[in-house]
Short mmCIF file of C-alpha atoms in Angstrom, two decimals:
data_model
loop_
_atom_site.label_atom_id
_atom_site.label_comp_id
_atom_site.label_asym_id
_atom_site.label_seq_id
_atom_site.Cartn_x
_atom_site.Cartn_y
_atom_site.Cartn_z
CA MET V 26 -30.72 -6.39 14.55
CA SER V 27 -28.04 -5.57 16.98
CA PHE V 28 -24.90 -3.73 16.48
CA PHE V 29 -21.69 -4.58 18.32
CA GLN V 30 -19.05 -1.87 17.64
CA ARG V 31 -16.04 -1.57 20.27
CA ASP V 32 -14.51 1.77 20.85
CA ALA V 33 -11.33 2.10 18.80
CA ARG V 34 -9.68 4.06 21.20
CA MET V 35 -9.47 1.20 23.68
CA GLY V 36 -6.61 -0.51 21.68
CA THR V 37 -2.93 -0.01 22.87
CA ALA V 38 -0.76 2.82 21.85
CA THR V 39 2.48 0.52 21.24
CA GLN V 40 0.73 -1.66 18.53
CA ALA V 41 -1.30 -0.85 15.63
CA ALA V 42 -4.59 -2.15 15.59
CA PRO V 43 -5.95 -4.24 12.41
CA ARG V 44 -8.27 -2.44 10.23
CA ARG V 45 -11.78 -2.66 11.45
CA LEU V 46 -14.04 -4.69 9.32
CA ARG V 47 -17.77 -4.81 8.88
CA LEU V 48 -19.09 -8.12 9.88
CA LEU V 49 -22.70 -9.39 9.45
CA LEU V 50 -23.42 -12.29 11.72
CA VAL V 51 -26.70 -14.57 10.75
CA ASP V 52 -27.56 -16.99 13.44
CA GLU V 53 -30.97 -18.05 14.82
CA ASN V 54 -29.48 -18.90 18.34
CA ALA V 55 -29.63 -15.86 20.37
CA THR V 56 -27.00 -16.86 22.96
CA ALA V 57 -24.55 -17.83 20.20
CA ARG V 58 -25.31 -14.80 18.17
CA ALA V 59 -24.51 -12.61 21.17
CA VAL V 60 -21.51 -14.24 22.17
CA ILE V 61 -19.97 -14.55 18.68
CA ALA V 62 -20.74 -10.82 18.16
CA ARG V 63 -19.36 -9.66 21.48
CA ARG V 64 -16.12 -11.67 21.17
CA LEU V 65 -15.45 -10.29 17.47
CA SER V 66 -16.14 -6.92 18.29
CA HIS V 67 -13.08 -7.04 20.63
CA ARG V 68 -11.24 -8.38 17.58
CA HIS V 69 -11.69 -5.28 15.43
CA TYR V 70 -14.93 -6.12 13.81
CA ASP V 71 -18.07 -3.91 13.67
CA VAL V 72 -20.52 -6.66 14.03
CA THR V 73 -24.29 -6.73 12.83
CA ALA V 74 -26.18 -9.48 14.11
CA VAL V 75 -29.43 -10.83 12.82
CA ASP V 76 -31.27 -13.91 13.21
CA ASP V 77 -32.39 -14.98 9.78
CA GLY V 78 -31.52 -14.84 6.03
CA PHE V 79 -34.30 -12.40 5.24
CA ALA V 80 -33.09 -9.99 8.04
CA ALA V 81 -29.46 -10.47 6.72
CA GLN V 82 -30.57 -9.20 3.14
CA LYS V 83 -32.41 -6.25 4.40
CA ALA V 84 -29.51 -5.26 6.79
CA LEU V 85 -27.06 -5.29 3.71
CA MET V 86 -29.24 -2.91 1.89
CA THR V 87 -28.49 -0.28 4.43
CA ARG V 88 -25.24 -1.42 5.91
CA PRO V 89 -22.80 -3.14 3.61
CA SER V 90 -20.38 -5.73 5.14
CA ASP V 91 -17.03 -6.86 4.29
CA ILE V 92 -17.51 -10.37 5.58
CA ILE V 93 -20.83 -12.40 6.24
CA LEU V 94 -20.79 -15.08 8.73
CA ILE V 95 -23.62 -17.67 8.32
CA ASP V 96 -24.52 -20.26 10.68
CA MET V 97 -25.55 -23.59 8.74
CA ASP V 98 -28.40 -24.35 11.14
CA LEU V 99 -30.72 -21.63 9.66
CA ARG V 100 -34.38 -22.90 9.44
CA LEU V 101 -36.40 -20.22 8.35
CA LEU V 102 -34.28 -19.57 5.28
CA PRO V 103 -31.47 -22.20 4.98
CA ALA V 104 -27.97 -21.22 4.91
CA ILE V 105 -27.13 -21.95 1.40
CA ALA V 106 -30.37 -20.30 -0.01
CA THR V 107 -29.61 -17.19 2.21
CA MET V 108 -25.91 -17.00 0.70
CA GLU V 109 -27.29 -17.53 -2.86
CA LYS V 110 -29.94 -14.64 -2.55
CA ILE V 111 -27.08 -12.32 -1.04
CA ARG V 112 -24.61 -13.24 -3.96
CA ALA V 113 -27.65 -12.60 -6.59
CA ALA V 114 -28.35 -9.23 -4.90
CA HIS V 115 -24.77 -8.07 -4.87
CA PRO V 116 -23.33 -9.22 -8.27
CA VAL V 117 -20.79 -6.12 -8.28
CA GLY V 118 -18.02 -6.63 -6.11
CA HIS V 119 -17.11 -9.75 -3.80
CA VAL V 120 -18.68 -10.43 -0.32
CA CYS V 121 -16.79 -12.76 1.71
CA ILE V 122 -18.88 -15.43 3.11
CA VAL V 123 -17.88 -17.82 5.66
CA MET V 124 -20.02 -20.52 6.99
CA ILE V 125 -20.06 -21.90 10.63
CA GLY V 126 -20.90 -25.49 10.82
CA CYS V 127 -20.84 -28.78 13.33
CA GLY V 128 -18.37 -31.48 13.03
CA GLY V 129 -20.84 -33.75 11.15
CA ASP V 130 -21.71 -31.34 8.57
CA GLY V 131 -18.96 -32.37 6.19
CA ALA V 132 -21.54 -32.89 3.14
CA ARG V 133 -23.32 -29.59 3.90
CA MET V 134 -20.07 -27.59 3.94
CA ILE V 135 -19.06 -29.15 0.75
CA ALA V 136 -22.34 -28.18 -0.68
CA ALA V 137 -21.96 -24.75 0.73
CA LEU V 138 -18.31 -24.30 -0.77
CA ASP V 139 -19.69 -25.76 -4.25
CA ALA V 140 -22.31 -23.04 -3.95
CA GLY V 141 -19.93 -20.10 -3.46
CA ALA V 142 -19.01 -19.86 0.27
CA ASP V 143 -15.28 -18.63 0.56
CA ASP V 144 -14.60 -20.69 3.55
CA HIS V 145 -16.11 -22.62 6.70
CA ILE V 146 -15.26 -23.20 10.21
CA VAL V 147 -16.41 -25.78 12.49
CA LYS V 148 -17.96 -25.33 15.94
CA PRO V 149 -16.67 -25.35 18.66
CA PHE V 150 -13.98 -22.72 17.17
CA ASP V 151 -11.24 -20.87 18.46
CA PHE V 152 -11.96 -17.10 18.09
CA ASP V 153 -8.39 -16.20 16.93
CA MET V 154 -8.67 -18.94 14.41
CA LEU V 155 -11.90 -17.72 12.97
CA ASP V 156 -10.50 -14.20 13.17
CA ALA V 157 -7.31 -15.17 11.15
CA ARG V 158 -9.35 -17.32 8.55
CA MET V 159 -11.98 -14.47 7.92
CA ARG V 160 -8.94 -11.83 7.56
CA ARG V 161 -7.19 -14.32 5.22
CA VAL V 162 -10.54 -14.57 3.14
CA HIS V 163 -10.95 -10.76 3.06
CA ALA V 164 -7.41 -10.04 2.13
CA ARG V 165 -7.91 -12.48 -0.91
CA ALA V 166 -11.04 -10.80 -1.80
CA ASP V 167 -9.31 -7.42 -1.68
CA ARG V 168 -6.53 -8.75 -4.05
CA MET V 169 -9.08 -10.26 -6.62
CA ALA V 170 -10.89 -6.69 -6.41
CA LEU V 171 -7.49 -5.03 -7.10
CA LEU V 172 -6.76 -7.40 -10.07
CA SER V 173 -10.12 -6.84 -11.51
CA ARG V 174 -9.78 -3.07 -11.16
CA GLN V 175 -6.24 -3.70 -12.82
CA TYR V 176 -7.71 -5.74 -15.80
CA ALA V 177 -10.41 -3.05 -16.25
CA GLU V 178 -7.83 -0.24 -16.37
CA LEU V 179 -5.84 -2.44 -18.90
CA ASP V 180 -8.76 -3.34 -21.31
CA ALA V 181 -9.65 0.54 -21.06
CA ARG V 182 -5.98 1.24 -22.11
CA ILE V 183 -6.00 -1.29 -24.87
CA ALA V 184 -9.34 -0.07 -26.02
CA ARG V 185 -7.96 3.74 -26.32
CA ARG V 186 -4.71 2.38 -28.10
CA ALA V 187 -7.01 0.41 -30.67
CA MET V 188 -8.85 3.53 -31.40
CA GLU V 189 -5.74 5.66 -31.56
CA LEU V 190 -4.23 3.10 -34.00
CA GLY V 191 -7.41 3.14 -36.05
CA GLU V 192 -7.29 6.80 -36.11
CA THR V 193 -3.39 6.85 -36.99
CA ARG V 194 -4.16 4.21 -39.92
CA GLU V 195 -6.99 6.34 -41.18
CA ALA V 196 -4.86 9.58 -41.15
CA LEU V 197 -1.86 7.53 -42.84
CA ARG V 198 -4.41 6.50 -45.37
CA GLN V 199 -5.42 9.96 -46.03
CA VAL V 200 -1.91 10.92 -46.60
CA GLU V 201 -1.19 8.24 -48.84
CA LEU V 202 -4.39 9.53 -51.02
CA GLU V 203 -2.97 12.76 -51.15
CA ARG V 204 0.40 11.84 -52.12
CA ALA V 205 -1.10 9.72 -54.77
CA ARG V 206 -3.12 12.85 -56.09
CA LEU V 207 -0.07 14.86 -55.96
CA MET V 208 1.96 12.53 -57.76
CA VAL V 209 -0.86 12.44 -60.46
CA SER V 210 -0.54 16.37 -60.51
CA VAL V 211 3.11 16.20 -60.89
CA ASP V 212 2.80 13.78 -63.79
CA GLN V 213 0.38 15.83 -65.61
CA LEU V 214 2.54 19.04 -65.01
CA GLN V 215 5.66 17.17 -66.33
CA ALA V 216 3.64 16.15 -69.39
CA GLU V 217 2.37 19.57 -70.15
CA VAL V 218 5.86 20.81 -69.82
CA ALA V 219 7.13 18.25 -72.23
CA ARG V 220 4.23 19.05 -74.55
CA LEU V 221 5.03 22.78 -74.54
CA SER V 222 8.69 22.27 -74.94
CA ALA V 223 8.21 20.10 -77.92
CA ARG V 224 6.47 23.07 -79.92
#
């Protein structure tokens, strides 16, 4: 497992750097892994690079990632199986997964998207394009997470209001029962007064 983290102080003072994202790169080709990791570390990613799907799962236990970049040519544990195991192990929250494939991988890329990949990019790729697509996927995941939190808060508020409404209805029922008892008492008193007046 390799880590690539560029010193954040190396950015320019005049332009605000984008937020650094944690990226897990899974690629069995050592040369491609080193090049991609180094290039992305200069684009504000803290990169963890591993060579197979099993190492990816182990890395995620100790170092959570915002984005996982998986090469489609994995052999030890195929790319789609790697993605499915990662999704199964992290059911809470949304891990962004982007697949890297070759030009002739159309059917496999479609299968990966059907299996839950968030996006894919074809080799050879432009690093600015890869960066833009990964940040778009991550921004979408952030919006989805925000919506999920807002829905959960709304559900909790609705549940609280429903409980309050139930308590209010019960209190109103008790008030109505007490009023009915008082009315019976008043009727009894009036009857007693009428009986005593009739003597």
